[in-house]
Amino acid sequence: MDAAAERDAPVSRLERSNHTAFIDKNTLYVWGGYQVVAGEDVMLPGDEIWLCDLDSGTWQRREITGDIPPDLSGFCGSHVNDTLYIFGGCDPTGYSNEMFSVDLTEQCYTWKKVTGTKGTTPSPRNKHTCWVHRDRLIYFGGYGCKTIGEVQNTSSSSFILEEMSWTTIGNTLFRCWGWNNEVNVFDIHTLTWSMPETKGPAPSPRVCHASAVLGNKGYICGGVEAAELDMFCLDLETWMWTQL
């Protein structure tokens, strides 16, 4: 099957990795990611979302117009108040720290790029996770790039440097690549970014960890760069870390 036919095949399009999926009422939503075609990773387009009726098992493809995100993998998708938010990830051109949203109650789905935010936007990253708590998107960890200045202003325990490279991004030439254990909070009502000061024994920087929220507590387990299969809990009110 050639690439064009593969992209048009409705069943094969459901096969993917590094996507986001969530359930709302009796519907499963699936967006983004990539699939392997003829041994090559092919990013799946951002102008569609797949819906599965969990009662009938029927799949439906819905088009999304508007400010369509680049074809991403390793992004973080979060569902809150009937809206899907996408933050970060990696596309064929590099890492992203952009955010997009789509209201899933509208008759016609439309992507909107989230602009006009306040506070400091987190650096570009992928393979991070998110806790949704009281209309806040609380992101943890990930792998990405920072400037020399950002690294100098970051605790050595909060960013594990893997490599440095000469890469032109905007007016910045020198970039540092590595893992982080940052907690970044986005308020969906005020469009404000903040980085709370956490307390207690923080987990080491990592990616690809499991993440879950229960009540006022956010949990993470494992991940890449973690020395062992550890588990931590963050109180999302007091910002106190506890190792379990």
XYZ file of N, CA and C in Angstrom:
732
model
N 0.853 -1.199 0.000
C 0.000 0.000 0.000
C 0.884 1.243 0.000
N 0.625 2.174 -0.935
C 1.465 3.362 -0.974
C 1.062 4.322 0.140
N 1.903 5.378 0.319
C 1.687 6.282 1.449
C 0.338 6.974 1.367
N -0.073 7.388 0.144
C -1.346 8.088 -0.011
C -2.508 7.188 0.374
N -2.458 5.932 -0.079
C -3.535 5.004 0.248
C -3.563 4.712 1.742
N -2.373 4.594 2.345
C -2.294 4.325 3.778
C -2.946 5.445 4.571
N -2.732 6.688 4.142
C -3.281 7.825 4.870
C -4.791 7.899 4.722
N -5.349 7.269 3.666
C -6.782 7.329 3.436
C -7.514 6.101 3.960
N -6.799 5.115 4.461
C -7.440 3.893 4.922
C -7.978 4.090 6.332
N -9.310 4.078 6.538
C -9.872 4.423 7.841
C -9.474 3.483 8.965
N -9.358 2.174 8.679
C -9.013 1.250 9.750
C -7.551 1.401 10.150
N -6.645 1.469 9.160
C -5.223 1.559 9.465
C -4.888 2.855 10.179
N -5.686 3.889 9.971
C -5.411 5.171 10.626
C -5.599 5.074 12.136
N -6.324 4.053 12.595
C -6.517 3.904 14.029
C -5.265 3.362 14.709
N -4.374 2.742 13.949
C -3.148 2.179 14.516
C -2.148 3.306 14.763
N -1.719 3.467 16.001
C -0.834 4.595 16.310
C -0.144 4.404 17.647
N 0.871 5.248 17.866
C 1.619 5.280 19.111
C 1.875 6.743 19.456
N 2.191 7.014 20.757
C 2.495 8.388 21.197
C 1.346 9.350 20.939
N 0.121 8.880 21.071
C -1.069 9.696 20.863
C -1.663 10.074 22.221
N -2.802 10.773 22.203
C -3.558 11.019 23.422
C -4.932 10.393 23.269
N -5.464 9.877 24.367
C -6.783 9.250 24.358
C -7.471 9.534 25.689
N -8.758 9.794 25.642
C -9.516 10.036 26.867
C -10.975 9.669 26.632
N -11.698 9.452 27.719
C -13.111 9.084 27.653
C -13.947 10.206 28.233
N -14.994 10.587 27.524
C -15.979 11.546 28.005
C -17.354 10.921 27.797
N -18.043 10.691 28.915
C -19.332 9.981 28.887
C -19.123 8.607 28.251
N -19.778 8.315 27.133
C -19.632 6.986 26.526
C -18.807 7.026 25.249
N -17.968 8.069 25.108
C -17.172 8.228 23.890
C -15.682 8.248 24.210
N -14.922 7.463 23.457
C -13.462 7.477 23.526
C -12.934 8.353 22.402
N -12.082 9.326 22.751
C -11.477 10.228 21.774
C -10.004 9.860 21.609
N -9.515 9.862 20.367
C -8.109 9.557 20.078
C -7.582 10.592 19.093
N -6.436 11.215 19.441
C -5.859 12.242 18.554
C -4.338 12.109 18.512
N -3.775 12.354 17.325
C -2.336 12.531 17.167
C -1.528 11.246 17.219
N -0.206 11.421 17.331
C 0.726 10.312 17.400
C 1.324 9.971 16.043
N 1.846 8.764 15.936
C 2.443 8.328 14.671
C 2.203 6.840 14.481
N 2.392 6.375 13.250
C 2.364 4.947 12.971
C 3.553 4.616 12.084
N 3.912 3.351 12.036
C 5.053 2.904 11.248
C 4.556 2.401 9.899
N 5.061 3.028 8.821
C 4.705 2.647 7.457
C 5.996 2.308 6.721
N 6.103 1.073 6.245
C 7.291 0.613 5.515
C 8.567 0.895 6.307
N 8.497 0.686 7.619
C 9.663 0.857 8.467
C 9.968 2.284 8.863
N 9.142 3.243 8.441
C 9.366 4.656 8.748
C 8.259 5.175 9.662
N 8.642 6.048 10.614
C 7.653 6.684 11.477
C 6.932 7.780 10.697
N 5.616 7.700 10.621
C 4.811 8.691 9.912
C 3.912 9.395 10.923
N 4.131 10.707 11.096
C 3.292 11.486 11.993
C 1.871 11.543 11.443
N 0.893 11.373 12.319
C -0.494 11.428 11.890
C -0.998 12.866 11.948
N -1.883 13.244 11.052
C -2.270 14.650 10.896
C -3.080 15.180 12.073
N -2.928 16.489 12.303
C -3.629 17.127 13.407
C -5.005 17.639 13.051
N -5.434 17.441 11.788
C -6.731 17.973 11.367
C -7.845 16.939 11.466
N -7.632 15.906 12.278
C -8.669 14.894 12.468
C -8.614 14.362 13.891
N -9.748 13.870 14.372
C -9.824 13.202 15.664
C -10.777 12.024 15.504
N -10.445 10.918 16.158
C -11.257 9.708 16.051
C -12.093 9.536 17.306
N -13.370 9.186 17.118
C -14.300 8.974 18.210
C -14.818 7.539 18.152
N -14.855 6.887 19.299
C -15.403 5.534 19.374
C -16.572 5.518 20.343
N -17.747 5.144 19.859
C -18.917 4.961 20.710
C -18.716 3.663 21.495
N -18.560 3.767 22.808
C -18.226 2.602 23.611
C -19.400 1.648 23.785
N -20.608 2.103 23.468
C -21.765 1.212 23.531
C -21.850 0.321 22.299
N -21.609 0.919 21.126
C -21.736 0.165 19.877
C -20.397 -0.320 19.334
N -19.284 0.277 19.812
C -17.969 -0.069 19.284
C -17.694 0.537 17.925
N -18.494 1.524 17.522
C -18.365 2.145 16.205
C -17.389 3.315 16.245
N -16.463 3.346 15.260
C -15.505 4.438 15.135
C -16.007 5.477 14.140
N -15.685 6.737 14.431
C -16.041 7.841 13.537
C -14.870 8.808 13.453
N -14.551 9.265 12.253
C -13.507 10.269 12.049
C -14.156 11.634 11.946
N -13.670 12.607 12.742
C -14.180 13.975 12.686
C -13.060 14.918 12.263
N -13.361 15.819 11.370
C -12.391 16.805 10.903
C -12.292 17.950 11.901
N -11.080 18.484 12.052
C -10.855 19.681 12.872
C -10.197 20.735 11.994
N -10.791 21.917 11.943
C -10.235 23.020 11.158
C -9.545 24.014 12.097
N -9.254 25.212 11.607
C -8.683 26.263 12.438
C -7.172 26.273 12.456
N -6.600 26.651 13.621
C -5.145 26.737 13.792
C -4.596 25.339 14.070
N -4.456 24.564 13.015
C -4.116 23.150 13.173
C -2.690 23.003 13.705
N -2.493 22.230 14.785
C -1.140 22.012 15.300
C -0.285 21.268 14.282
N 1.030 21.381 14.404
C 1.895 20.541 13.559
C 1.657 19.075 13.902
N 2.104 18.185 13.030
C 1.940 16.752 13.274
C 2.902 16.334 14.385
N 2.364 16.043 15.565
C 3.165 15.880 16.770
C 3.183 14.451 17.293
N 4.263 14.116 17.988
C 4.302 12.940 18.852
C 4.951 13.368 20.165
N 4.715 12.619 21.222
C 5.316 12.933 22.509
C 4.738 14.169 23.168
N 3.615 14.678 22.664
C 2.951 15.836 23.261
C 2.173 15.388 24.491
N 1.576 16.342 25.203
C 0.731 16.015 26.347
C -0.673 16.525 26.071
N -1.641 15.626 26.053
C -3.031 15.990 25.829
C -3.814 15.913 27.127
N -4.675 16.913 27.367
C -5.472 16.960 28.594
C -6.894 17.378 28.256
N -7.855 16.765 28.930
C -9.266 17.053 28.684
C -9.870 17.683 29.936
N -10.381 18.902 29.792
C -10.997 19.596 30.922
C -12.112 20.490 30.405
N -13.256 20.450 31.068
C -14.414 21.275 30.706
C -14.774 21.132 29.229
N -14.820 19.895 28.744
C -15.211 19.584 27.358
C -14.231 20.117 26.318
N -13.039 20.475 26.740
C -12.033 21.007 25.821
C -10.766 20.161 25.895
N -10.199 19.862 24.724
C -8.923 19.157 24.640
C -7.802 20.173 24.494
N -6.798 20.076 25.363
C -5.614 20.934 25.293
C -4.410 20.081 24.907
N -3.608 20.596 23.988
C -2.379 19.945 23.560
C -1.216 20.873 23.880
N -0.199 20.348 24.579
C 0.970 21.178 24.901
C 2.252 20.413 24.613
N 3.205 21.118 23.975
C 4.526 20.558 23.738
C 4.520 19.479 22.674
N 5.516 18.599 22.745
C 5.652 17.530 21.766
C 6.789 17.785 20.799
N 6.884 16.905 19.837
C 7.963 16.963 18.856
C 7.384 16.748 17.469
N 7.763 17.612 16.527
C 7.357 17.448 15.134
C 8.622 17.264 14.297
N 8.498 17.064 12.994
C 9.697 16.823 12.180
C 10.733 17.941 12.230
N 10.343 19.150 12.682
C 11.283 20.268 12.721
C 11.919 20.461 14.092
N 11.421 19.767 15.123
C 12.003 19.927 16.442
C 10.977 19.899 17.555
N 11.384 20.413 18.717
C 10.549 20.381 19.912
C 9.672 21.630 19.988
N 8.542 21.504 20.691
C 7.559 22.585 20.751
C 7.217 22.922 22.197
N 6.871 24.189 22.440
C 6.247 24.582 23.707
C 4.976 25.381 23.432
N 4.324 25.065 22.324
C 3.071 25.719 21.969
C 1.894 24.946 22.554
N 0.780 25.657 22.723
C -0.443 25.041 23.227
C -1.589 25.325 22.267
N -2.424 24.301 22.064
C -3.608 24.411 21.219
C -4.792 23.834 21.979
N -5.995 24.320 21.642
C -7.196 23.791 22.283
C -8.307 23.633 21.258
N -9.225 22.694 21.541
C -10.393 22.493 20.694
C -11.588 22.176 21.591
N -12.672 22.932 21.404
C -13.912 22.738 22.154
C -14.684 21.590 21.517
N -14.870 20.505 22.249
C -15.497 19.310 21.697
C -17.017 19.326 21.824
N -17.580 20.445 22.304
C -19.037 20.576 22.332
C -19.558 21.270 21.081
N -18.668 21.870 20.300
C -19.088 22.579 19.100
C -19.482 21.598 18.002
N -20.408 22.039 17.148
C -20.840 21.205 16.038
C -19.686 20.936 15.080
N -18.903 21.983 14.812
C -17.717 21.862 13.960
C -16.488 22.094 14.837
N -15.629 21.105 14.931
C -14.441 21.220 15.765
C -13.445 22.192 15.127
N -12.894 23.104 15.965
C -11.966 24.119 15.473
C -10.790 24.256 16.437
N -9.580 24.019 15.932
C -8.389 24.235 16.738
C -8.160 25.732 16.943
N -7.730 26.105 18.150
C -7.330 27.475 18.449
C -5.955 27.439 19.111
N -5.020 28.201 18.554
C -3.718 28.313 19.198
C -3.863 29.218 20.410
N -3.387 28.762 21.562
C -3.507 29.534 22.797
C -2.417 30.596 22.808
N -2.827 31.852 22.711
C -1.890 32.980 22.672
C -2.255 33.984 23.762
N -1.416 34.993 23.921
C -1.690 36.029 24.905
C -1.583 35.540 26.335
N -0.762 34.510 26.554
C -0.616 33.982 27.905
C 0.261 34.899 28.750
N 0.115 34.779 30.055
C 0.927 35.533 31.002
C 1.862 34.570 31.733
N 2.886 35.133 32.359
C 3.864 34.292 33.026
C 4.888 33.742 32.043
N 5.747 32.870 32.521
C 6.824 32.298 31.706
C 6.409 30.940 31.161
N 6.351 30.843 29.840
C 6.004 29.574 29.201
C 7.136 28.571 29.404
N 6.831 27.322 29.752
C 7.889 26.312 29.899
C 8.689 26.150 28.616
N 9.923 25.719 28.746
C 10.781 25.493 27.582
C 10.231 24.339 26.743
N 10.617 24.261 25.454
C 10.140 23.172 24.589
C 10.479 21.804 25.180
N 9.527 20.857 25.055
C 9.726 19.535 25.654
C 8.766 18.512 25.064
N 9.063 17.245 25.319
C 8.123 16.188 24.967
C 8.151 15.101 26.033
N 7.221 14.172 25.932
C 7.119 13.009 26.827
C 6.949 13.411 28.287
N 6.257 14.525 28.519
C 5.898 14.976 29.852
C 4.482 14.487 30.159
N 3.995 14.752 31.376
C 2.636 14.364 31.739
C 1.908 15.549 32.354
N 0.606 15.360 32.584
C -0.213 16.455 33.110
C -1.246 15.919 34.095
N -1.390 16.631 35.192
C -2.515 16.412 36.102
C -3.524 17.534 35.878
N -4.798 17.201 35.765
C -5.859 18.205 35.681
C -6.459 18.357 37.071
N -6.401 19.581 37.613
C -6.885 19.804 38.976
C -7.456 21.211 39.090
N -8.731 21.294 39.391
C -9.408 22.578 39.596
C -9.150 23.551 38.448
N -9.423 23.087 37.243
C -9.286 23.899 36.027
C -7.861 24.399 35.807
N -6.903 23.657 36.338
C -5.494 23.939 36.084
C -4.863 22.733 35.400
N -3.972 23.010 34.482
C -3.181 21.965 33.850
C -1.807 21.986 34.506
N -1.457 20.911 35.199
C -0.224 20.866 35.978
C 0.716 19.862 35.322
N 1.755 20.377 34.667
C 2.672 19.547 33.887
C 3.891 19.164 34.717
N 4.344 17.923 34.501
C 5.547 17.461 35.200
C 6.502 16.792 34.217
N 7.801 17.118 34.370
C 8.867 16.403 33.678
C 8.945 16.654 32.190
N 9.628 15.739 31.498
C 9.799 15.830 30.056
C 11.258 15.943 29.651
N 11.475 15.833 28.355
C 12.802 15.980 27.754
C 12.729 17.101 26.731
N 13.725 17.986 26.740
C 13.703 19.077 25.776
C 14.943 19.923 25.862
N 14.823 21.154 25.382
C 15.990 22.021 25.284
C 15.804 23.293 26.091
N 16.921 23.808 26.569
C 16.962 25.072 27.289
C 18.163 25.868 26.792
N 18.111 27.180 26.999
C 19.266 28.008 26.688
C 20.283 27.889 27.826
N 21.506 28.346 27.559
C 22.533 28.350 28.601
C 22.045 29.145 29.808
N 21.413 30.294 29.563
C 20.913 31.118 30.656
C 19.866 30.399 31.482
N 18.969 29.673 30.814
C 17.939 28.926 31.540
C 18.557 27.840 32.405
N 19.573 27.159 31.876
C 20.225 26.101 32.643
C 20.948 26.682 33.851
N 21.595 27.830 33.672
C 22.318 28.462 34.777
C 21.374 28.889 35.896
N 20.122 29.176 35.538
C 19.134 29.589 36.534
C 18.298 28.421 37.044
N 18.683 27.195 36.685
C 17.955 25.998 37.087
C 18.807 25.171 38.031
N 18.197 24.648 39.078
C 18.915 23.787 40.012
C 19.481 22.576 39.282
N 20.688 22.161 39.676
C 21.329 21.012 39.029
C 20.537 19.730 39.229
N 19.692 19.689 40.271
C 18.873 18.501 40.512
C 17.569 18.536 39.728
N 17.286 19.663 39.054
C 16.036 19.807 38.311
C 16.197 19.581 36.819
N 17.456 19.526 36.341
C 17.697 19.352 34.910
C 18.943 18.507 34.729
N 18.793 17.336 34.096
C 19.930 16.463 33.817
C 20.368 16.704 32.385
N 21.550 17.270 32.225
C 22.059 17.618 30.904
C 22.533 16.365 30.174
N 22.042 16.177 28.951
C 22.500 15.062 28.126
C 23.535 15.519 27.119
N 23.262 16.621 26.444
C 24.193 17.097 25.434
C 23.971 18.581 25.172
N 24.965 19.200 24.538
C 24.847 20.573 24.076
C 25.015 20.579 22.564
N 24.353 21.501 21.897
C 24.462 21.554 20.437
C 24.277 22.983 19.962
N 24.882 23.264 18.809
C 24.697 24.563 18.178
C 23.448 24.490 17.303
N 22.370 25.039 17.780
C 21.103 24.982 17.060
C 20.461 26.358 17.081
N 20.149 26.884 15.918
C 19.521 28.198 15.849
C 18.027 28.076 16.109
N 17.568 28.669 17.206
C 16.147 28.758 17.519
C 15.876 30.213 17.879
N 15.222 30.941 16.985
C 15.056 32.370 17.192
C 16.404 33.047 17.150
N 16.716 33.842 18.176
C 18.008 34.514 18.248
C 19.016 33.731 19.088
N 18.631 32.523 19.499
C 19.488 31.725 20.361
C 20.197 30.656 19.555
N 21.499 30.533 19.771
C 22.293 29.597 18.985
C 22.650 28.338 19.762
N 22.978 28.490 21.042
C 23.486 27.365 21.819
C 22.372 26.798 22.686
N 22.106 25.511 22.559
C 21.027 24.884 23.304
C 21.554 23.707 24.124
N 20.930 23.481 25.262
C 21.239 22.345 26.119
C 20.043 21.396 26.111
N 20.321 20.115 25.978
C 19.265 19.115 25.886
C 19.320 18.194 27.100
N 18.157 17.867 27.651
C 18.150 16.976 28.802
C 16.772 16.777 29.389
N 16.751 16.119 30.560
C 15.519 15.772 31.258
C 15.279 16.768 32.395
N 14.016 16.978 32.762
C 13.709 17.881 33.870
C 12.674 17.254 34.802
N 12.559 17.824 36.003
C 11.503 17.424 36.939
C 10.686 18.637 37.373
N 10.521 19.569 36.467
C 9.796 20.802 36.756
C 8.296 20.553 36.918
N 7.677 21.392 37.721
C 6.221 21.450 37.829
C 5.784 22.801 37.281
N 5.037 22.787 36.190
C 4.545 24.009 35.555
C 3.023 23.990 35.540
N 2.419 25.099 35.939
C 0.965 25.169 36.091
C 0.385 26.168 35.100
N -0.694 25.763 34.409
C -1.391 26.660 33.485
C -2.842 26.788 33.926
N -3.263 28.023 34.219
C -4.650 28.322 34.587
C -5.437 28.576 33.310
N -6.436 27.735 33.013
C -7.137 27.843 31.736
C -8.054 29.054 31.674
N -8.372 29.663 32.824
C -9.252 30.832 32.823
C -8.472 32.136 32.652
N -7.346 32.255 33.346
C -6.551 33.484 33.262
C -5.440 33.386 32.222
N -5.254 32.191 31.653
C -4.186 31.946 30.666
C -2.812 32.309 31.239
N -2.602 31.928 32.495
C -1.369 32.288 33.197
C -0.532 31.053 33.514
N 0.766 31.139 33.175
C 1.733 30.112 33.539
C 2.391 30.471 34.870
N 2.641 29.475 35.698
C 3.391 29.691 36.934
C 4.178 28.425 37.259
N 5.210 28.586 38.077
C 6.021 27.449 38.514
C 6.090 27.494 40.035
N 5.231 26.718 40.715
C 5.224 26.756 42.177
C 6.519 26.207 42.759
N 6.861 26.685 43.929
C 8.036 26.175 44.633
C 7.624 24.943 45.422
N 8.094 23.789 45.004
C 7.707 22.555 45.676
C 8.594 22.303 46.889
N 8.081 21.455 47.780
C 8.807 21.089 48.997
C 8.906 19.567 49.065
N 9.791 19.092 49.932
C 9.925 17.656 50.111
C 10.857 17.019 49.098
N 11.026 15.694 49.176
C 11.946 14.966 48.285
C 11.363 14.818 46.886
N 11.827 15.649 45.967
C 11.290 15.637 44.602
C 11.816 14.438 43.824
N 11.027 13.910 42.897
C 11.520 12.833 42.027
C 12.621 13.344 41.113
N 13.458 12.446 40.651
C 14.514 12.826 39.719
C 13.908 13.197 38.372
N 14.608 13.997 37.551
C 14.121 14.314 36.204
C 13.855 13.040 35.410
N 12.772 13.055 34.580
C 12.403 11.843 33.862
C 11.405 12.138 32.752
N 11.195 11.145 31.895
C 10.182 11.189 30.839
C 9.478 9.831 30.797
N 8.381 9.779 30.055
C 7.664 8.516 29.804
C 7.216 7.834 31.090
N 6.978 8.599 32.144
C 6.499 8.057 33.398
C 4.974 7.921 33.359
N 4.444 7.078 34.236
C 2.994 6.976 34.399
C 2.537 8.079 35.336
N 1.338 8.598 35.094
C 0.845 9.735 35.869
C -0.652 9.577 36.112
N -1.103 9.957 37.317
C -2.527 9.886 37.640
C -2.831 10.908 38.724
N -4.083 11.353 38.769
C -4.517 12.283 39.807
C -5.675 11.654 40.565
N -5.662 11.800 41.887
C -6.720 11.283 42.739
C -6.976 12.304 43.832
N -8.141 12.941 43.783
C -8.432 14.000 44.732
C -7.490 15.170 44.533
N -6.827 15.582 45.601
C -5.873 16.692 45.534
C -4.432 16.215 45.371
N -4.248 14.958 45.009
C -2.904 14.400 44.910
C -2.597 13.975 43.470
N -1.386 14.333 43.016
C -0.900 13.875 41.724
C 0.176 12.823 41.941
N 0.092 11.724 41.200
C 1.022 10.610 41.372
C 1.828 10.388 40.097
N 3.102 10.021 40.252
C 3.912 9.576 39.116
C 4.620 8.290 39.514
N 4.922 7.468 38.493
C 5.608 6.206 38.752
C 6.538 5.887 37.593
N 7.789 5.533 37.913
C 8.732 5.072 36.901
C 9.152 6.144 35.922
N 9.468 5.702 34.702
C 9.903 6.607 33.656
C 11.357 6.393 33.264
N 11.757 7.025 32.173
C 13.129 6.947 31.676
C 13.996 7.954 32.420
N 15.187 7.562 32.783
C 16.171 8.284 33.590
C 15.939 8.072 35.077
N 14.840 7.449 35.457
C 14.666 7.079 36.861
C 15.546 5.865 37.147
N 16.216 5.886 38.293
C 17.146 4.801 38.611
C 16.414 3.506 38.931
N 15.166 3.615 39.379
C 14.400 2.431 39.748
C 12.920 2.731 39.556
N 12.096 1.703 39.744
C 10.656 1.881 39.600
C 10.121 2.521 40.877
N 10.255 3.832 40.981
C 9.834 4.543 42.175
C 8.479 5.206 41.959
N 7.873 5.644 43.060
C 6.581 6.323 42.993
C 6.595 7.528 43.927
N 6.053 8.643 43.424
C 5.979 9.874 44.205
C 4.566 10.437 44.146
N 4.236 11.217 45.164
C 2.941 11.892 45.240
C 3.184 13.375 45.488
N 2.471 14.227 44.751
C 2.557 15.674 44.953
C 1.200 16.189 45.399
N 1.165 16.843 46.568
C -0.060 17.494 47.025
C -0.276 18.737 46.171
N -1.366 18.791 45.429
C -1.597 19.862 44.466
C -2.146 21.132 45.107
N -2.240 21.138 46.434
C -2.614 22.344 47.172
C -1.410 22.936 47.894
N -0.617 22.079 48.528
C 0.525 22.564 49.314
C 1.842 22.449 48.557
N 1.854 21.702 47.435
C 3.046 21.465 46.617
C 4.129 20.703 47.380
N 3.704 19.802 48.250
C 4.628 18.963 49.004
C 4.770 17.601 48.325
N 6.034 17.237 48.001
C 6.321 15.920 47.440
C 6.473 14.896 48.562
N 6.004 13.676 48.300
C 6.200 12.550 49.209
C 6.584 11.331 48.388
N 7.661 10.640 48.773
C 8.007 9.388 48.103
C 7.264 8.248 48.775
N 6.651 7.402 47.959
C 5.825 6.315 48.483
C 6.602 5.000 48.512
